Short mmCIF file of C-alpha atoms in Angstrom, two decimals:
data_model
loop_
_atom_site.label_atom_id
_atom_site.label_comp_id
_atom_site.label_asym_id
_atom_site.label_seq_id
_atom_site.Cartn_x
_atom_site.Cartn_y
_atom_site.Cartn_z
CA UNK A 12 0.00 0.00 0.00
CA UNK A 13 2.76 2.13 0.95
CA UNK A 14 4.21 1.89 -1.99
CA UNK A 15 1.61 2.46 -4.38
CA UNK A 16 0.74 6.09 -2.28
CA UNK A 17 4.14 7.15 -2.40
CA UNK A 18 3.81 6.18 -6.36
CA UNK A 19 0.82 8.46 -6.75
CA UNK A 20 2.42 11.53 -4.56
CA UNK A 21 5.21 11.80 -7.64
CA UNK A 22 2.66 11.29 -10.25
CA UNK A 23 0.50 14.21 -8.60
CA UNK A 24 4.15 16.45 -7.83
CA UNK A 25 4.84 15.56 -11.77
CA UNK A 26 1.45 16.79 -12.97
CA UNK A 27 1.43 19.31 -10.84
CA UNK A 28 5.08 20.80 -12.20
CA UNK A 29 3.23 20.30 -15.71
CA UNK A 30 0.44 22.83 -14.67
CA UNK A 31 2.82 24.93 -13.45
CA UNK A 32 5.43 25.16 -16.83
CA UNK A 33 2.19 24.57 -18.79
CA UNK A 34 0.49 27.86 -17.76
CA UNK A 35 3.18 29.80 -16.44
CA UNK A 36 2.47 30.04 -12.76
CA UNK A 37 4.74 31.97 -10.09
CA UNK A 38 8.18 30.02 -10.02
CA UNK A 39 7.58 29.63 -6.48
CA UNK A 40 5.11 27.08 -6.99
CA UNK A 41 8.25 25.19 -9.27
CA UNK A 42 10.27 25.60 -5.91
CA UNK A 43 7.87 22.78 -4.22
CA UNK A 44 7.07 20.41 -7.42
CA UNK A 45 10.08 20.16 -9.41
CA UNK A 46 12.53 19.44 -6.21
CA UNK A 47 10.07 17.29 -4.72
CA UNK A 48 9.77 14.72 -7.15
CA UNK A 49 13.44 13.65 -6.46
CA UNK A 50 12.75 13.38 -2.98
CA UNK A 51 9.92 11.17 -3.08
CA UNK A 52 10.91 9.29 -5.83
CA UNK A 53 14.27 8.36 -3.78
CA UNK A 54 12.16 7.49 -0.48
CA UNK A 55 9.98 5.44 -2.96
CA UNK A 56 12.80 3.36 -4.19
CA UNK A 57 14.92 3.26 -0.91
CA UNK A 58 11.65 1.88 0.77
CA UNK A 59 11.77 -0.80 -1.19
CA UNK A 60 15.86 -1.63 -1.70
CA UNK A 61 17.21 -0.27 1.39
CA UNK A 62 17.52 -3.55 3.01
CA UNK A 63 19.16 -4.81 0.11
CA UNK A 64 22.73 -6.19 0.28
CA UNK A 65 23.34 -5.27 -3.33
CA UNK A 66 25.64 -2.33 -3.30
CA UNK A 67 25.03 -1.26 -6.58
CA UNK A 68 21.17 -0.07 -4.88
CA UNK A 69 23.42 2.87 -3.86
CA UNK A 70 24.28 3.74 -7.43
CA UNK A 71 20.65 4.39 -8.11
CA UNK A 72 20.28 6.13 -5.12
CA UNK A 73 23.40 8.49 -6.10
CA UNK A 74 21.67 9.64 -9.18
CA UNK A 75 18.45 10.83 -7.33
CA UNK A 76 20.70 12.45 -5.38
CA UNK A 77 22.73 14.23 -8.43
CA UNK A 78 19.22 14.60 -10.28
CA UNK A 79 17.55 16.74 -6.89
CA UNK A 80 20.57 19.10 -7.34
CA UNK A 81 20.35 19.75 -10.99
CA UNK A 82 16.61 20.40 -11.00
CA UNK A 83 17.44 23.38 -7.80
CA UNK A 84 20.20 24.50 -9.67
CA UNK A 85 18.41 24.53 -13.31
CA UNK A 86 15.57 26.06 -11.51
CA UNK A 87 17.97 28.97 -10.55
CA UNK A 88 19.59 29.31 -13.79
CA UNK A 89 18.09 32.77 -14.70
CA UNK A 90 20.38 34.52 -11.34
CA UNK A 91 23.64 33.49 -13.26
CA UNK A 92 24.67 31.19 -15.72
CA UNK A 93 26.95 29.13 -13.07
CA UNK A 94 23.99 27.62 -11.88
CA UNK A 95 23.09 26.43 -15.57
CA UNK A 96 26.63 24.96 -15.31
CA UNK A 97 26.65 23.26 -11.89
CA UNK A 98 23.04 22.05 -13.00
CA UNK A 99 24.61 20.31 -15.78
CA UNK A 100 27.12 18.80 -13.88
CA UNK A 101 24.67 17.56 -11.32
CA UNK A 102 23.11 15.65 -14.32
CA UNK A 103 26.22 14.53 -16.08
CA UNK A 104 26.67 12.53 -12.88
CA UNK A 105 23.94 11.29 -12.26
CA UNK A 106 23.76 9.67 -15.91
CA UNK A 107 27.83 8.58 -14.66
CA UNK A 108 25.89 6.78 -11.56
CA UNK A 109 23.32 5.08 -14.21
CA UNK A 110 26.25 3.84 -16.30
CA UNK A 111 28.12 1.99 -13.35
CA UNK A 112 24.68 0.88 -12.41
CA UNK A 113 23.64 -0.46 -15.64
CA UNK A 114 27.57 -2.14 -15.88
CA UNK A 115 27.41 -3.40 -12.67
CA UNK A 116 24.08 -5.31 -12.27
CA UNK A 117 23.90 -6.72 -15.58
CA UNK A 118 23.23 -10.50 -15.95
CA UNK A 119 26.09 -12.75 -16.20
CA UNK A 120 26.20 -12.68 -19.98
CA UNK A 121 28.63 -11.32 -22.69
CA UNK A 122 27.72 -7.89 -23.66
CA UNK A 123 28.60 -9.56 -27.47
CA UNK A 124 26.52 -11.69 -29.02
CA UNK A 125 23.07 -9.98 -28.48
CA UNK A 126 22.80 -8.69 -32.07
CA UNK A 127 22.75 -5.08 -29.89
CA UNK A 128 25.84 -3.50 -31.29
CA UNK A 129 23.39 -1.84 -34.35
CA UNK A 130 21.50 -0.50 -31.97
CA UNK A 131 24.42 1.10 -29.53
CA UNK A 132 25.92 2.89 -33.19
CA UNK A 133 22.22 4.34 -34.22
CA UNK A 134 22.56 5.66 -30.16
CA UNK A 135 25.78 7.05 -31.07
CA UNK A 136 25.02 8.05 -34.50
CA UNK A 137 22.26 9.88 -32.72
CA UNK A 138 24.08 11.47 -30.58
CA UNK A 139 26.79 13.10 -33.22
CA UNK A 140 24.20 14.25 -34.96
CA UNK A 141 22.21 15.99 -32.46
CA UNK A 142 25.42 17.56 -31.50
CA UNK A 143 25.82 18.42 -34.87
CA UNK A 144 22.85 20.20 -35.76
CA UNK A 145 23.38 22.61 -32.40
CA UNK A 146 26.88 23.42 -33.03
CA UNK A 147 26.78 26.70 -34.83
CA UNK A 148 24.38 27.59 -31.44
CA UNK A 149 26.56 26.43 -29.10
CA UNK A 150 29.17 28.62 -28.54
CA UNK A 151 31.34 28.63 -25.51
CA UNK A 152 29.05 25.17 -24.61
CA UNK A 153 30.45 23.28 -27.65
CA UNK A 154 32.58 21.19 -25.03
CA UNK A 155 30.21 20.99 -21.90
CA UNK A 156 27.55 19.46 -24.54
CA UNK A 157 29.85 17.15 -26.25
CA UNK A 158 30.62 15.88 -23.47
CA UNK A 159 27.07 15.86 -21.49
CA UNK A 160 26.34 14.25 -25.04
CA UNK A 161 28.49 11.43 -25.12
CA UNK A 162 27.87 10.78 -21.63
CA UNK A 163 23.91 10.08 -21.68
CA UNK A 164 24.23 8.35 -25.00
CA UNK A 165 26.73 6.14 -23.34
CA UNK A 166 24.14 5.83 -20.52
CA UNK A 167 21.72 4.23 -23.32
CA UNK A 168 23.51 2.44 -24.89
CA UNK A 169 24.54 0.78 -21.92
CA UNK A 170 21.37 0.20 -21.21
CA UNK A 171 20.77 -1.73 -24.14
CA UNK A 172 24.18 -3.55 -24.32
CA UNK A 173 23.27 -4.72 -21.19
CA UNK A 174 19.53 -5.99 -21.27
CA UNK A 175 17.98 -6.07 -24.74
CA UNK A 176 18.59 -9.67 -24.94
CA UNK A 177 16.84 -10.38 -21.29
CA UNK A 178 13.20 -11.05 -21.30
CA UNK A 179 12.71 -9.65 -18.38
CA UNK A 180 10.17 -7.02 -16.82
CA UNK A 181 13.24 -4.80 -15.57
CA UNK A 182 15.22 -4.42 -18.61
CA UNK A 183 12.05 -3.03 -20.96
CA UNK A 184 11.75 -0.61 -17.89
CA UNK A 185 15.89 -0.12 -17.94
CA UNK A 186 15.39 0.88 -21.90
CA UNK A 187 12.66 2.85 -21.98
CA UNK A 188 13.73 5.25 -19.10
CA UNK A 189 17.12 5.92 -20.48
CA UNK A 190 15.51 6.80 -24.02
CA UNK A 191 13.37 9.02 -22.74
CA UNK A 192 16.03 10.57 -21.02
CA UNK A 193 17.64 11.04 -24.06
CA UNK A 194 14.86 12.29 -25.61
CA UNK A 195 14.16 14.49 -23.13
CA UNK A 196 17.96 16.33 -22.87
CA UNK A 197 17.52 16.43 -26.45
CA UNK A 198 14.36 18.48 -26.20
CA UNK A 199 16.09 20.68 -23.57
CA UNK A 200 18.99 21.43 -25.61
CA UNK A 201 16.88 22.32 -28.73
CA UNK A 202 14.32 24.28 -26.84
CA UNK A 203 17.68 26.32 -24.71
CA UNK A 204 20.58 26.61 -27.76
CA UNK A 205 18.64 26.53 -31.13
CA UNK A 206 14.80 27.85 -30.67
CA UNK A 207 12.12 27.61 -28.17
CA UNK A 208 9.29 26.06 -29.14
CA UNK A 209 5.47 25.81 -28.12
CA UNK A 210 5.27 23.14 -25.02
CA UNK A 211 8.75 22.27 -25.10
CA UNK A 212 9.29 23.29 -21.20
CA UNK A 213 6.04 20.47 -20.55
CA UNK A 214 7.68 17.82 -23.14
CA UNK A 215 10.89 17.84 -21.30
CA UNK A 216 9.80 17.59 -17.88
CA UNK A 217 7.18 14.74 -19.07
CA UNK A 218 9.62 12.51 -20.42
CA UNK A 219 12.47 13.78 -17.60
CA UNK A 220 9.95 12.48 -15.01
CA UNK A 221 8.46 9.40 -16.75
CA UNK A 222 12.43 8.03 -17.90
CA UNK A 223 13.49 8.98 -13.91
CA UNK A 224 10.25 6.69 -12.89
CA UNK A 225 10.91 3.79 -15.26
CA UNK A 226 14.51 3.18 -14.70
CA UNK A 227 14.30 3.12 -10.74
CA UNK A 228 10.78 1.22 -11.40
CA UNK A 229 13.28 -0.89 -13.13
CA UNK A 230 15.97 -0.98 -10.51
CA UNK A 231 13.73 -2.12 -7.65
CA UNK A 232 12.80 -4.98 -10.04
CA UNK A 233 15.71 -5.85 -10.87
CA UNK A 234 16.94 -5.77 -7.64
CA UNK A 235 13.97 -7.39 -5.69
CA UNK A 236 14.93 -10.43 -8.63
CA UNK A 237 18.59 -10.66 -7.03
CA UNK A 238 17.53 -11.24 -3.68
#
């Protein structure tokens, strides 16, 4: 029962953030949503791992943590553009902490084999290109978003080197999240360094808040499996 409340308290903070970006309500109201989905989306899954003796629970954990501090510090991002910086950062890690996570718990098969590595080079192809299109926008961000780039489509690609061959629940969850965390950073970069565009502030949160749910939906299955 617990768990299924504490499910519906971030799908009410999420739709309550969309309301907010959707009709352009004080910021202040952002201050409560956007911050507090991390929050009880990491008491959700520690609930449920904590008692775990899989270390690689922490991992998951880490990137809520790194994810709460981007959202504050993207939230601040109009006092300076440090805090669009550190935000990034914040991110970059946490996709770092999904990596080693994805690496880590993986089944005990060979990453070759699984008729995946087409997949991993449209990721990266993907990736390159997106990249591409947003260089002559970039400016002194070329590096920051190569990097940040290479990063989360390493983070995917991970995620299906690791689990597209296992028919299990967790890894559909495992994919799904980090695409649509792809798609979402995509739709942030677009929206921020080539041209806004009607909605995009509710597309990115969407898919930032349904890829967060689905890959620590993900973990706790995949964990809960281990035990």
């Amino acid at each position: 029962m617990q768990k299924q409340l504490w499910s519906l308290l971030y799908f009410l903070l999420l739709l309550a953030d969309l309301l907010a970006v959707a009709f352009d309500l004080p910021v202040e109201i952002r201050y409560i949503t956007k911050p507090g989905l991390m929050i009880v989306l990491a008491i959700y899954y520690w609930m449920q791992v904590g008692h775990s003796a899989y270390r690689s629970r922490n991992l998951v954990f880490a990137a809520l943590i790194f994810s709460w501090w981007g959202d504050v510090l993207l939230l601040l991002e109009d006092k300076t553009g440090l805090y669009f910086m550190l935000g990034l950062a914040s991110f970059l890690l946490a996709h770092v902490m999904y990596i080693f996570f994805f690496a880590k718990s993986r089944l005990p098969k060979s990453f070759i084999g699984h008729n995946n590595l087409l997949w991993v080079a449209i990721v990266l192809l993907y990736a390159g290109a997106l990249v591409a299109f947003l260089l002559p926008h970039l400016g002194d961000m070329t590096i920051p978003v190569m990097i940040y780039a290479l990063t989360i489509a390493t983070m995917l690609a991970m995620s299906i080197f690791s689990y597209a061959h296992i028919k299990e629940g967790f890894s559909a969850f495992f994919i799904v999240g980090a695409s649509l965390f792809v798609i979402s950073d995509s739709l942030l970069a677009i929206n921020k360094f080539y041209q806004a565009f009607p909605g995009g502030g509710v597309l990115v949160m969407l898919t930032y808040g349904l890829a967060q749910w689905c890959i620590v939906e993900g973990a706790t299955k995949y964990l809960k499996r281990a035990w």
